[in-house]
Structure formats: C-alpha cells, structure tokens
mmCIF file of C-alpha atoms in Angstrom:
data_model
loop_
_atom_site.group_PDB
_atom_site.id
_atom_site.type_symbol
_atom_site.label_atom_id
_atom_site.label_comp_id
_atom_site.label_asym_id
_atom_site.label_seq_id
_atom_site.Cartn_x
_atom_site.Cartn_y
_atom_site.Cartn_z
ATOM 1 C CA MET A 433 -0.040 -0.232 0.023
ATOM 2 C CA THR A 434 1.661 3.707 -0.805
ATOM 3 C CA ALA A 435 0.963 6.641 0.983
ATOM 4 C CA HIS A 436 -1.030 7.820 -0.966
ATOM 5 C CA THR A 437 -3.595 5.273 -1.329
ATOM 6 C CA PHE A 438 -5.945 6.818 0.779
ATOM 7 C CA ASP A 439 -6.577 9.335 -1.882
ATOM 8 C CA THR A 440 -8.950 7.651 -3.453
ATOM 9 C CA ALA A 441 -10.562 5.632 -0.648
ATOM 10 C CA GLY A 442 -13.733 8.175 -0.383
ATOM 11 C CA LEU A 443 -14.208 10.993 1.590
ATOM 12 C CA ASP A 444 -14.167 8.965 5.245
ATOM 13 C CA HIS A 445 -11.396 7.489 4.718
ATOM 14 C CA CYS A 446 -8.941 11.300 3.570
ATOM 15 C CA PRO A 447 -7.395 13.750 5.929
ATOM 16 C CA PHE A 448 -7.505 16.359 4.029
ATOM 17 C CA MET A 449 -10.195 18.794 2.626
ATOM 18 C CA PRO A 450 -11.638 17.880 -1.483
ATOM 19 C CA VAL A 451 -10.023 21.293 -2.662
ATOM 20 C CA PHE A 452 -7.045 19.822 -4.466
ATOM 21 C CA GLY A 453 -8.198 16.543 -5.919
ATOM 22 C CA ALA A 454 -7.304 13.108 -5.852
ATOM 23 C CA PRO A 455 -3.361 13.851 -6.470
ATOM 24 C CA PRO A 456 -2.027 11.446 -8.590
ATOM 25 C CA ILE A 457 1.001 10.673 -6.747
ATOM 26 C CA SER A 458 2.952 12.158 -3.978
ATOM 27 C CA ILE A 459 6.370 12.894 -4.167
ATOM 28 C CA GLU A 460 8.940 12.020 -0.790
ATOM 29 C CA ARG A 461 11.363 13.560 -1.214
ATOM 30 C CA GLY A 462 13.478 15.637 -3.703
ATOM 31 C CA SER A 463 16.984 16.568 -4.580
ATOM 32 C CA GLY A 464 17.961 19.779 -6.932
ATOM 33 C CA THR A 465 15.503 19.016 -10.087
ATOM 34 C CA GLU A 466 14.567 15.480 -8.957
ATOM 35 C CA VAL A 467 11.953 14.156 -7.211
ATOM 36 C CA TRP A 468 11.333 10.446 -5.512
ATOM 37 C CA ASP A 469 7.499 9.555 -5.178
ATOM 38 C CA THR A 470 6.817 6.968 -2.473
ATOM 39 C CA ASP A 471 6.915 3.396 -4.613
ATOM 40 C CA GLY A 472 10.708 5.105 -4.774
ATOM 41 C CA LYS A 473 10.104 5.953 -9.054
ATOM 42 C CA ARG A 474 12.039 9.532 -10.231
ATOM 43 C CA TYR A 475 10.529 12.294 -11.781
ATOM 44 C CA LEU A 476 12.430 15.885 -13.097
ATOM 45 C CA ASP A 477 10.492 18.305 -11.280
ATOM 46 C CA PHE A 478 9.909 21.248 -14.145
ATOM 47 C CA LEU A 479 7.373 23.057 -12.136
ATOM 48 C CA SER A 480 8.895 23.663 -8.537
ATOM 49 C CA GLY A 481 6.345 23.528 -6.623
ATOM 50 C CA ILE A 482 4.851 26.081 -9.121
ATOM 51 C CA ALA A 483 7.807 27.935 -9.155
ATOM 52 C CA VAL A 484 8.783 27.917 -5.384
ATOM 53 C CA VAL A 485 11.529 26.428 -5.819
ATOM 54 C CA SER A 486 14.104 28.104 -7.631
ATOM 55 C CA LEU A 487 16.923 26.822 -6.414
ATOM 56 C CA GLY A 488 16.372 23.233 -6.064
ATOM 57 C CA HIS A 489 14.900 20.502 -3.418
ATOM 58 C CA ALA A 490 16.975 20.125 -0.500
ATOM 59 C CA ASN A 491 19.209 22.607 -1.700
ATOM 60 C CA PRO A 492 22.173 22.301 1.003
ATOM 61 C CA VAL A 493 22.744 26.583 1.637
ATOM 62 C CA ILE A 494 18.779 26.303 2.237
ATOM 63 C CA ALA A 495 18.394 23.657 3.845
ATOM 64 C CA ASP A 496 21.098 24.358 6.616
ATOM 65 C CA ALA A 497 20.090 28.201 7.236
ATOM 66 C CA ILE A 498 16.797 26.734 8.278
ATOM 67 C CA SER A 499 18.359 24.035 10.513
ATOM 68 C CA ARG A 500 20.429 26.139 12.000
ATOM 69 C CA GLN A 501 17.640 28.281 12.709
ATOM 70 C CA ALA A 502 15.390 25.308 14.491
ATOM 71 C CA HIS A 503 17.880 25.140 17.070
ATOM 72 C CA THR A 504 17.833 28.227 17.629
ATOM 73 C CA LEU A 505 14.655 31.197 17.797
ATOM 74 C CA LEU A 506 11.934 29.532 15.686
ATOM 75 C CA HIS A 507 9.314 32.355 16.693
ATOM 76 C CA VAL A 508 8.709 35.462 18.850
ATOM 77 C CA SER A 509 5.878 37.684 18.887
ATOM 78 C CA ASN A 510 5.734 40.296 16.980
ATOM 79 C CA PHE A 511 5.727 42.867 20.536
ATOM 80 C CA PHE A 512 9.444 42.140 19.114
ATOM 81 C CA THR A 513 11.941 41.698 16.319
ATOM 82 C CA ASN A 514 14.228 39.233 15.889
ATOM 83 C CA PRO A 515 18.003 39.772 14.047
ATOM 84 C CA GLN A 516 16.637 37.752 11.356
ATOM 85 C CA ALA A 517 13.816 39.398 10.009
ATOM 86 C CA THR A 518 15.432 42.333 10.356
ATOM 87 C CA ALA A 519 18.721 40.833 7.809
ATOM 88 C CA ALA A 520 15.735 39.697 5.669
ATOM 89 C CA ALA A 521 13.730 42.703 5.412
ATOM 90 C CA VAL A 522 16.916 44.762 4.601
ATOM 91 C CA LYS A 523 17.895 41.877 2.100
ATOM 92 C CA VAL A 524 15.185 42.367 -0.140
ATOM 93 C CA ASN A 525 14.802 45.644 0.462
ATOM 94 C CA GLU A 526 18.310 46.120 -1.234
ATOM 95 C CA LEU A 527 17.299 43.966 -3.866
ATOM 96 C CA LEU A 528 14.340 46.156 -5.075
ATOM 97 C CA PHE A 529 16.177 49.340 -3.895
ATOM 98 C CA GLU A 530 18.155 48.714 -6.662
ATOM 99 C CA ALA A 531 15.264 47.894 -9.330
ATOM 100 C CA THR A 532 13.414 50.933 -8.491
ATOM 101 C CA GLY A 533 15.362 53.691 -7.170
ATOM 102 C CA HIS A 534 13.424 54.125 -4.422
ATOM 103 C CA ALA A 535 13.710 53.125 -0.256
ATOM 104 C CA GLY A 536 11.206 51.390 0.978
ATOM 105 C CA GLN A 537 9.727 49.179 3.430
ATOM 106 C CA ILE A 538 8.889 45.421 3.991
ATOM 107 C CA PHE A 539 5.815 43.475 5.567
ATOM 108 C CA PHE A 540 6.234 40.238 5.945
ATOM 109 C CA THR A 541 3.961 37.831 5.359
ATOM 110 C CA ASN A 542 2.919 33.890 5.129
ATOM 111 C CA SER A 543 1.776 33.560 1.808
ATOM 112 C CA GLY A 544 0.957 35.335 -1.509
ATOM 113 C CA ALA A 545 -2.426 35.982 -1.310
ATOM 114 C CA GLU A 546 -1.507 37.335 1.997
ATOM 115 C CA ALA A 547 1.222 39.761 0.695
ATOM 116 C CA ASN A 548 -1.562 40.915 -1.567
ATOM 117 C CA GLU A 549 -4.516 41.465 1.543
ATOM 118 C CA CYS A 550 -1.565 43.720 2.609
ATOM 119 C CA ALA A 551 -1.631 44.987 -0.623
ATOM 120 C CA LEU A 552 -4.916 45.884 -0.753
ATOM 121 C CA LYS A 553 -5.409 47.468 2.476
ATOM 122 C CA LEU A 554 -2.321 50.031 2.165
ATOM 123 C CA ALA A 555 -4.288 50.693 -0.701
ATOM 124 C CA ARG A 556 -6.836 51.499 0.972
ATOM 125 C CA LYS A 557 -5.653 52.854 3.548
ATOM 126 C CA PHE A 558 -4.098 54.876 1.297
ATOM 127 C CA GLY A 559 -6.820 56.256 -1.368
ATOM 128 C CA GLY A 560 -8.903 57.696 1.926
ATOM 129 C CA ARG A 561 -12.865 56.866 2.470
ATOM 130 C CA GLY A 562 -13.839 57.206 -0.989
ATOM 131 C CA ARG A 563 -11.028 55.614 -2.986
ATOM 132 C CA HIS A 564 -10.931 52.420 -2.368
ATOM 133 C CA THR A 565 -11.443 50.567 -5.888
ATOM 134 C CA VAL A 566 -7.940 48.272 -6.551
ATOM 135 C CA VAL A 567 -8.436 47.616 -11.207
ATOM 136 C CA SER A 568 -6.627 44.572 -12.181
ATOM 137 C CA ALA A 569 -6.804 42.418 -15.610
ATOM 138 C CA LEU A 570 -9.129 40.348 -16.404
ATOM 139 C CA GLY A 571 -6.725 36.579 -16.634
ATOM 140 C CA SER A 572 -4.888 37.561 -13.658
ATOM 141 C CA PHE A 573 -4.681 35.893 -10.027
ATOM 142 C CA HIS A 574 -3.938 37.161 -7.169
ATOM 143 C CA GLY A 575 -4.675 34.902 -4.437
ATOM 144 C CA ARG A 576 -7.852 33.458 -2.812
ATOM 145 C CA THR A 577 -8.787 34.231 0.128
ATOM 146 C CA LEU A 578 -12.049 36.681 -0.210
ATOM 147 C CA ALA A 579 -10.424 40.594 -1.083
ATOM 148 C CA THR A 580 -7.230 38.284 -3.692
ATOM 149 C CA LEU A 581 -10.000 36.698 -5.703
ATOM 150 C CA ALA A 582 -12.175 39.363 -5.606
ATOM 151 C CA ALA A 583 -9.159 40.933 -7.484
ATOM 152 C CA THR A 584 -8.383 38.017 -9.517
ATOM 153 C CA GLY A 585 -10.144 38.546 -13.211
ATOM 154 C CA GLN A 586 -11.186 35.118 -12.880
ATOM 155 C CA PRO A 587 -15.614 35.397 -12.559
ATOM 156 C CA THR A 588 -15.565 31.080 -13.084
ATOM 157 C CA LYS A 589 -13.416 31.297 -9.728
ATOM 158 C CA HIS A 590 -15.896 33.901 -8.147
ATOM 159 C CA GLU A 591 -19.226 32.133 -9.307
ATOM 160 C CA PRO A 592 -19.173 29.570 -5.816
ATOM 161 C CA PHE A 593 -18.555 32.498 -3.552
ATOM 162 C CA ALA A 594 -20.282 35.037 -4.449
ATOM 163 C CA PRO A 595 -21.045 37.666 -3.631
ATOM 164 C CA MET A 596 -17.428 39.227 -4.164
ATOM 165 C CA PRO A 597 -16.280 42.014 -2.056
ATOM 166 C CA GLU A 598 -17.327 44.957 -3.214
ATOM 167 C CA GLY A 599 -14.606 47.579 -4.937
ATOM 168 C CA PHE A 600 -13.184 45.464 -8.020
ATOM 169 C CA LYS A 601 -13.173 46.653 -10.599
ATOM 170 C CA HIS A 602 -11.202 44.022 -14.537
ATOM 171 C CA VAL A 603 -10.699 45.014 -17.538
ATOM 172 C CA PRO A 604 -8.957 43.020 -20.818
ATOM 173 C CA TRP A 605 -5.396 42.548 -20.294
ATOM 174 C CA GLY A 606 -3.496 44.392 -22.607
ATOM 175 C CA ASP A 607 -5.719 47.509 -23.209
ATOM 176 C CA LEU A 608 -4.756 51.023 -22.011
ATOM 177 C CA ASP A 609 -7.876 52.411 -23.495
ATOM 178 C CA ALA A 610 -10.333 50.008 -21.322
ATOM 179 C CA LEU A 611 -8.244 50.679 -18.174
ATOM 180 C CA ARG A 612 -7.441 54.093 -18.494
ATOM 181 C CA ALA A 613 -11.559 53.972 -19.309
ATOM 182 C CA SER A 614 -12.410 52.887 -16.124
ATOM 183 C CA VAL A 615 -9.206 54.369 -13.380
ATOM 184 C CA ASP A 616 -10.966 57.456 -11.756
ATOM 185 C CA GLY A 617 -11.182 59.783 -8.734
ATOM 186 C CA THR A 618 -12.337 56.614 -7.132
ATOM 187 C CA VAL A 619 -9.685 54.533 -7.943
ATOM 188 C CA ALA A 620 -7.005 54.168 -4.966
ATOM 189 C CA ALA A 621 -4.523 50.852 -7.056
ATOM 190 C CA VAL A 622 -4.294 49.454 -10.338
ATOM 191 C CA LEU A 623 -2.647 45.417 -9.369
ATOM 192 C CA ILE A 624 -1.540 43.800 -12.392
ATOM 193 C CA GLU A 625 1.142 41.211 -13.278
ATOM 194 C CA PRO A 626 4.168 41.991 -15.444
ATOM 195 C CA LEU A 627 3.558 37.916 -16.981
ATOM 196 C CA GLN A 628 -0.094 36.718 -16.054
ATOM 197 C CA GLY A 629 1.163 32.910 -15.063
ATOM 198 C CA GLU A 630 -1.874 31.689 -13.650
ATOM 199 C CA GLY A 631 -3.688 32.378 -16.456
ATOM 200 C CA GLY A 632 -1.540 31.556 -19.775
ATOM 201 C CA VAL A 633 2.090 32.401 -19.307
ATOM 202 C CA ILE A 634 1.013 35.408 -21.560
ATOM 203 C CA PRO A 635 3.563 38.188 -20.955
ATOM 204 C CA ALA A 636 2.422 42.019 -21.001
ATOM 205 C CA PRO A 637 2.671 43.805 -23.823
ATOM 206 C CA PRO A 638 5.033 46.096 -25.183
ATOM 207 C CA GLY A 639 4.468 49.951 -23.210
ATOM 208 C CA TYR A 640 1.706 48.284 -21.501
ATOM 209 C CA LEU A 641 2.746 48.653 -17.848
ATOM 210 C CA ALA A 642 4.470 51.952 -19.045
ATOM 211 C CA GLY A 643 1.050 52.687 -19.976
ATOM 212 C CA ILE A 644 -0.900 51.775 -16.681
ATOM 213 C CA ARG A 645 1.901 53.916 -14.493
ATOM 214 C CA GLU A 646 1.342 56.845 -17.043
ATOM 215 C CA ILE A 647 -2.609 56.379 -16.166
ATOM 216 C CA CYS A 648 -1.596 55.743 -12.746
ATOM 217 C CA ASP A 649 0.512 58.708 -12.165
ATOM 218 C CA GLU A 650 -2.613 61.351 -13.992
ATOM 219 C CA VAL A 651 -5.245 59.925 -11.385
ATOM 220 C CA GLY A 652 -2.768 59.832 -8.538
ATOM 221 C CA ALA A 653 -3.533 55.866 -8.234
ATOM 222 C CA LEU A 654 -1.172 53.650 -6.563
ATOM 223 C CA MET A 655 0.682 50.867 -9.305
ATOM 224 C CA MET A 656 1.283 47.964 -7.554
ATOM 225 C CA ILE A 657 2.710 45.050 -9.058
ATOM 226 C CA ASP A 658 2.422 41.212 -8.324
ATOM 227 C CA GLU A 659 5.695 39.444 -8.306
ATOM 228 C CA ILE A 660 4.497 36.325 -6.606
ATOM 229 C CA GLN A 661 4.821 34.092 -9.668
ATOM 230 C CA THR A 662 7.828 36.379 -11.358
ATOM 231 C CA GLY A 663 9.489 37.463 -8.626
ATOM 232 C CA PHE A 664 12.951 36.786 -7.256
ATOM 233 C CA GLY A 665 14.539 36.147 -10.980
ATOM 234 C CA ARG A 666 12.038 33.508 -12.631
ATOM 235 C CA THR A 667 11.779 36.223 -15.945
ATOM 236 C CA GLY A 668 15.894 36.653 -16.422
ATOM 237 C CA SER A 669 15.409 39.987 -14.110
ATOM 238 C CA TRP A 670 15.521 39.837 -10.321
ATOM 239 C CA PHE A 671 11.999 41.068 -10.478
ATOM 240 C CA GLY A 672 9.691 41.080 -13.716
ATOM 241 C CA PHE A 673 8.711 44.695 -13.882
ATOM 242 C CA GLN A 674 12.384 45.725 -14.191
ATOM 243 C CA GLN A 675 12.041 44.471 -18.267
ATOM 244 C CA HIS A 676 9.415 47.318 -18.630
ATOM 245 C CA ASP A 677 11.674 50.109 -17.292
ATOM 246 C CA VAL A 678 9.167 51.053 -14.730
ATOM 247 C CA VAL A 679 9.113 51.938 -11.064
ATOM 248 C CA PRO A 680 5.575 50.428 -9.851
ATOM 249 C CA ASP A 681 4.743 51.633 -5.854
ATOM 250 C CA VAL A 682 4.246 48.521 -4.475
ATOM 251 C CA VAL A 683 5.640 45.004 -4.917
ATOM 252 C CA THR A 684 4.075 42.035 -4.032
ATOM 253 C CA LEU A 685 6.421 38.664 -3.468
ATOM 254 C CA ALA A 686 6.279 35.111 -2.434
ATOM 255 C CA LYS A 687 7.241 31.333 -3.939
ATOM 256 C CA ALA A 688 10.632 31.649 -4.540
ATOM 257 C CA ILE A 689 11.227 34.463 -1.566
ATOM 258 C CA GLY A 690 11.878 30.960 0.720
ATOM 259 C CA ASN A 691 12.695 28.858 -1.814
ATOM 260 C CA GLY A 692 9.789 26.171 -0.435
ATOM 261 C CA MET A 693 9.341 27.677 3.449
ATOM 262 C CA PRO A 694 6.164 29.472 3.492
ATOM 263 C CA VAL A 695 6.520 33.461 3.338
ATOM 264 C CA GLY A 696 5.987 36.639 1.494
ATOM 265 C CA ALA A 697 6.697 39.919 1.436
ATOM 266 C CA CYS A 698 4.069 43.111 0.844
ATOM 267 C CA TRP A 699 6.542 45.744 -0.461
ATOM 268 C CA ALA A 700 6.163 49.942 -0.538
ATOM 269 C CA LYS A 701 8.225 52.789 -1.555
ATOM 270 C CA ARG A 702 7.807 54.713 2.243
ATOM 271 C CA GLN A 703 6.408 57.422 1.365
ATOM 272 C CA VAL A 704 3.237 54.889 0.645
ATOM 273 C CA SER A 705 3.962 52.830 3.309
ATOM 274 C CA ALA A 706 3.738 55.841 6.017
ATOM 275 C CA VAL A 707 0.022 55.383 6.302
ATOM 276 C CA PHE A 708 -0.156 52.447 7.765
ATOM 277 C CA GLN A 709 -0.559 53.095 11.794
ATOM 278 C CA PRO A 710 0.508 51.022 14.705
ATOM 279 C CA GLY A 711 -2.659 48.251 14.736
ATOM 280 C CA ASP A 712 -3.798 48.778 11.647
ATOM 281 C CA HIS A 713 -2.267 45.186 9.464
ATOM 282 C CA GLY A 714 -0.117 42.510 11.172
ATOM 283 C CA SER A 715 0.220 38.825 11.592
ATOM 284 C CA THR A 716 1.070 36.297 14.394
ATOM 285 C CA TYR A 717 3.473 34.628 11.938
ATOM 286 C CA SER A 718 4.716 38.061 10.307
ATOM 287 C CA GLY A 719 8.750 37.947 10.126
ATOM 288 C CA THR A 720 9.446 34.539 12.259
ATOM 289 C CA ALA A 721 12.658 33.705 12.881
ATOM 290 C CA LEU A 722 12.571 30.553 10.494
ATOM 291 C CA ALA A 723 11.133 31.924 7.483
ATOM 292 C CA THR A 724 13.576 34.403 7.294
ATOM 293 C CA ALA A 725 16.294 33.116 8.219
ATOM 294 C CA ALA A 726 15.182 31.448 4.909
ATOM 295 C CA VAL A 727 14.628 34.973 2.904
ATOM 296 C CA SER A 728 18.415 35.804 3.452
ATOM 297 C CA ALA A 729 19.943 32.258 2.585
ATOM 298 C CA VAL A 730 17.550 32.926 -0.287
ATOM 299 C CA VAL A 731 19.214 36.200 -1.373
ATOM 300 C CA ASP A 732 22.190 35.806 -0.487
ATOM 301 C CA GLU A 733 22.332 31.871 -2.675
ATOM 302 C CA MET A 734 20.666 34.264 -5.883
ATOM 303 C CA ARG A 735 23.049 37.172 -5.599
ATOM 304 C CA ARG A 736 25.763 34.102 -5.248
ATOM 305 C CA ILE A 737 25.089 32.229 -8.404
ATOM 306 C CA ASP A 738 23.410 34.758 -10.534
ATOM 307 C CA ALA A 739 19.497 33.605 -10.767
ATOM 308 C CA PRO A 740 18.217 35.820 -12.870
ATOM 309 C CA GLY A 741 21.408 35.453 -15.690
ATOM 310 C CA LEU A 742 20.492 31.521 -14.973
ATOM 311 C CA ALA A 743 17.164 31.888 -15.917
ATOM 312 C CA ARG A 744 17.774 33.585 -19.070
ATOM 313 C CA LYS A 745 20.506 31.394 -19.863
ATOM 314 C CA GLN A 746 18.844 28.542 -19.473
ATOM 315 C CA GLY A 747 15.182 29.565 -20.219
ATOM 316 C CA GLY A 748 16.290 30.094 -23.462
ATOM 317 C CA GLN A 749 18.314 26.384 -24.055
ATOM 318 C CA LEU A 750 14.311 25.606 -22.794
ATOM 319 C CA THR A 751 13.120 27.428 -25.588
ATOM 320 C CA SER A 752 14.821 26.237 -28.067
ATOM 321 C CA LEU A 753 14.471 22.907 -27.446
ATOM 322 C CA LEU A 754 10.739 23.392 -27.239
ATOM 323 C CA GLU A 755 10.571 25.139 -30.126
ATOM 324 C CA GLN A 756 12.063 22.582 -32.519
ATOM 325 C CA ILE A 757 8.947 19.942 -31.425
ATOM 326 C CA PRO A 758 7.004 20.393 -34.280
ATOM 327 C CA GLN A 759 3.983 19.951 -32.553
ATOM 328 C CA VAL A 760 4.662 23.259 -30.562
ATOM 329 C CA THR A 761 2.979 25.464 -32.816
ATOM 330 C CA SER A 762 4.848 28.345 -30.396
ATOM 331 C CA VAL A 763 6.799 28.590 -26.640
ATOM 332 C CA ARG A 764 6.152 32.831 -24.702
ATOM 333 C CA GLY A 765 6.590 33.744 -21.500
ATOM 334 C CA ALA A 766 10.656 34.935 -20.085
ATOM 335 C CA GLY A 767 13.178 33.568 -18.508
ATOM 336 C CA LEU A 768 12.412 29.790 -16.911
ATOM 337 C CA LEU A 769 8.534 30.890 -16.778
ATOM 338 C CA LEU A 770 7.919 29.203 -19.714
ATOM 339 C CA GLY A 771 4.266 28.573 -22.256
ATOM 340 C CA ALA A 772 4.815 25.665 -24.357
ATOM 341 C CA GLN A 773 1.893 26.436 -26.559
ATOM 342 C CA LEU A 774 0.522 23.061 -28.593
ATOM 343 C CA ALA A 775 -0.825 22.500 -32.252
ATOM 344 C CA ASP A 776 -5.247 22.591 -32.590
ATOM 345 C CA GLY A 777 -6.272 19.366 -31.600
ATOM 346 C CA ILE A 778 -3.812 18.188 -28.605
ATOM 347 C CA ASP A 779 -5.377 17.628 -25.345
ATOM 348 C CA ALA A 780 -2.610 19.971 -22.548
ATOM 349 C CA PRO A 781 -4.046 18.123 -19.635
ATOM 350 C CA THR A 782 -4.244 14.861 -21.570
ATOM 351 C CA VAL A 783 -0.501 15.314 -22.626
ATOM 352 C CA TYR A 784 0.391 16.637 -18.673
ATOM 353 C CA LYS A 785 -1.229 13.294 -17.867
ATOM 354 C CA ALA A 786 1.286 11.197 -20.201
ATOM 355 C CA LEU A 787 4.158 13.365 -18.707
ATOM 356 C CA LEU A 788 3.338 12.592 -15.076
ATOM 357 C CA SER A 789 3.249 8.706 -16.204
ATOM 358 C CA ARG A 790 6.370 8.717 -17.907
ATOM 359 C CA GLY A 791 8.671 11.272 -15.142
ATOM 360 C CA LEU A 792 8.140 14.602 -15.788
ATOM 361 C CA ILE A 793 6.538 17.072 -13.629
ATOM 362 C CA CYS A 794 5.211 20.314 -15.739
ATOM 363 C CA ASN A 795 0.834 21.517 -15.940
ATOM 364 C CA ALA A 796 -1.610 22.172 -18.460
ATOM 365 C CA VAL A 797 -2.419 25.398 -17.211
ATOM 366 C CA ASN A 798 -5.062 25.721 -19.612
ATOM 367 C CA ALA A 799 -6.139 23.800 -22.323
ATOM 368 C CA THR A 800 -3.334 23.855 -25.082
ATOM 369 C CA THR A 801 -0.634 25.108 -23.184
ATOM 370 C CA LEU A 802 1.985 23.375 -20.843
ATOM 371 C CA ARG A 803 3.591 25.869 -18.064
ATOM 372 C CA PHE A 804 6.831 24.841 -17.674
ATOM 373 C CA ALA A 805 8.624 26.412 -14.896
ATOM 374 C CA PRO A 806 11.949 24.986 -13.325
ATOM 375 C CA PRO A 807 14.402 24.999 -11.235
ATOM 376 C CA LEU A 808 17.249 27.860 -12.261
ATOM 377 C CA THR A 809 20.064 25.293 -11.016
ATOM 378 C CA VAL A 810 18.787 23.277 -13.792
ATOM 379 C CA SER A 811 20.795 21.509 -15.741
ATOM 380 C CA ASP A 812 21.531 21.464 -19.936
ATOM 381 C CA ALA A 813 21.341 17.704 -19.245
ATOM 382 C CA GLU A 814 17.743 17.385 -18.019
ATOM 383 C CA LEU A 815 16.375 20.843 -20.078
ATOM 384 C CA GLU A 816 17.640 17.794 -22.618
ATOM 385 C CA GLU A 817 16.087 14.592 -21.190
ATOM 386 C CA ALA A 818 12.842 17.597 -20.276
ATOM 387 C CA ALA A 819 12.315 18.046 -23.571
ATOM 388 C CA GLY A 820 12.518 14.830 -25.082
ATOM 389 C CA LEU A 821 10.472 13.669 -22.884
ATOM 390 C CA VAL A 822 8.133 16.343 -24.657
ATOM 391 C CA ALA A 823 8.667 15.574 -28.025
ATOM 392 C CA ASP A 824 7.881 11.970 -26.664
ATOM 393 C CA VAL A 825 5.185 11.920 -25.591
ATOM 394 C CA LEU A 826 3.252 14.467 -28.239
ATOM 395 C CA ALA A 827 4.608 12.407 -30.808
ATOM 396 C CA ALA A 828 3.002 9.951 -29.805
ATOM 397 C CA VAL A 829 -0.981 11.909 -28.837
ATOM 398 C CA ALA A 830 -0.446 12.700 -32.499
ATOM 399 C CA THR A 831 -0.358 9.449 -34.301
#
C-alpha cells in the first residue's frame, strides 16, 4: 500500500478537504531538479512547486540555514523583532532599491495571497474614504482569500463564493484604453502582473506596464505589481517589472523568496507605507525567525549564482529545445517561466498526464498550454531530457 492510497478511498478516509482533488502521486523526497515518489519512482520537476523551489529541492545552503535557525529560535511575537527578520528585510529592501531607486519598507507574510491582502489594505488606507477601488486585469490571479479572489480576474472562480467583496474592477489584459476608462477618482490602485502565469503564461504587451504607470500618475493612484510568481530571478531579472522600465509603488512577493519555506512579503515605497499606523495590519507569523532565515539565505545564494542570469541562459535553451518539437506551435514567457502552445487538436491536460507517467512534472495551465518552471539551477542535461520526453509524448499523442 502506498502513502497516497487513501486519496481514492472515499471521503470517510481522506484526511484532507477535497479542494485539490485526488493527487496522482505522493512525493517523498527531492534533490535539485529531481524528486522521488513513495514508490521510489524518479521525476524531473519542471514546475518547482509552481515556481517556488527556484534553487532546487533540498538545496543544502537553504537547508542548513533553516536547520541552524530551528536550533536557535523559531518565533517570537511581533511585540519584538529578531535579528533574522531585520536582516532579511534589509536584503529584500536592497534588491528593490536596486530595481526601483526608491527606499521602501517590508511587511512579511506567510503566503502570496497574504502579501496581496496587505497591498489591498495599504491601497485603501492610502486612497482614503471614497477612494478604495482596485483595478486588475481579466485572466489575472492574485490569491484565494475573499479579497484577493475578488481582485483575481477570473469570474468562474468567483461564482461559488458570491457575493464577492465590493471595490474591484477588471479590464481586458493588455487594453490600455479600457484601463484608462476604468481609472477615475474612486480608484486607489491598479494591481497587475508583469506576466500572467495562471492566466496562460502571457507576458505583458510592450508598453503596457509603462502605460499603466502613466495612467496611475495622472490620477494619483498606486501602481501595485504582483511579482509572486515572476519575482526573484524567475523571468531573467530580479523582478519582472524591470523588463518594462517602470517603477511601481508597491510590489508583492512570495514563492521563490523562501525556496519552499511558507513566506511572502509586501514592499512599498516609504511614502506609501507611511500611511500604515500601529494596529492597521498584522500577522502572528509575520517575520518569524525561521522563515526569514530562509529568505536571507535565498537572497545570498541567488546573488552568488546570479539567479537572473541563469534563468535567461537556461530559459533560452529550453525555449530553443521546445520550439524544435513539431507539435509545439510557439513558446512564450520569459526566463524559466515558459508556456508551450500546442498544435490544434492536442489536449494539454492529456499530455500533462502522459508526461507525469513518463517521469516529467509540468502542468497544463489551460487546455492548450503546458507550463514549465524548473529550478533556475536546472542542468543542460536535464533540459535535454525533459524536452526529449515532451517530444516523445507529443509525437505519440499526435499519431
């Protein structure tokens, strides 16, 4: 009996709420780009926990940092601070100062959704009474709490939980005219991704983010960039917005910031974060010593290996390999966050399942697109092995 047998045993025996569906495998351990299930089968992980484990599974530098901290101090209340949280906040602020030229401040969270919750509350406090609306794009994904779900531009995800919190508008992705028409004196902020990951791995069109910056400046609204999936080197720069020559007011982070440790962050320019006062926001686990020890180690290790440079190099190679496959019509994305568009008539979920059975983890982000987000440390040999599996499966599916 394997460890995941209970998943098909019925609700009376499954210990989990049925929000993820029955998992096809149970992963027991990992090393770098490789993971092994409870039956001992090896897989190449080209999803990285959805762009989380960017430095690879069981990265020894991060594991050692977490282990040392676990033997020293895990958590104290936010009546106090701790050296690890302070050091991590300084390091993340330094990265964003280098990217924006602006001094800022950090609020640590436990997840990306909570980072966006912080940003949404900050926008409302900044806008003041009567100016609380946040505009985001159709196809976007910003989280699954009620507020971040309301900000998410996917109406089918709203329907089961209606009515949604008020104060959110959605406009077509890439349409500056529609955005301009929606941003008025009631709008506190525009929340946007530099590349829609869950929306299909769709990069922002040229000039789109610059146009949003201009519109926000015209009306005095905040420009808030959701870098939860794109940040920390994933797209070939430290942050995705850097490729669009814009300076946001607020940036939200998570996923790769802890290489698997549950941690996120909301960064804002100092003049924006200054509207928060004691008691306006909080979290029991904001800035725990354990989580922020991982953050510090991630920043240091990513600087040491030039993580953005690795993403550009290996992403270029993976793009080239995928483009050579006849059943792949195009590859879009940036760095090592890529979407392979499949030829007409090929069902991406079917291909995903076949690849999983062959030992490659990716995902079908929609009906026609496979998403690839391997660790930034993925080797040339692993890229070639993965592309070979994709080619073999697609050839079999197409016949």
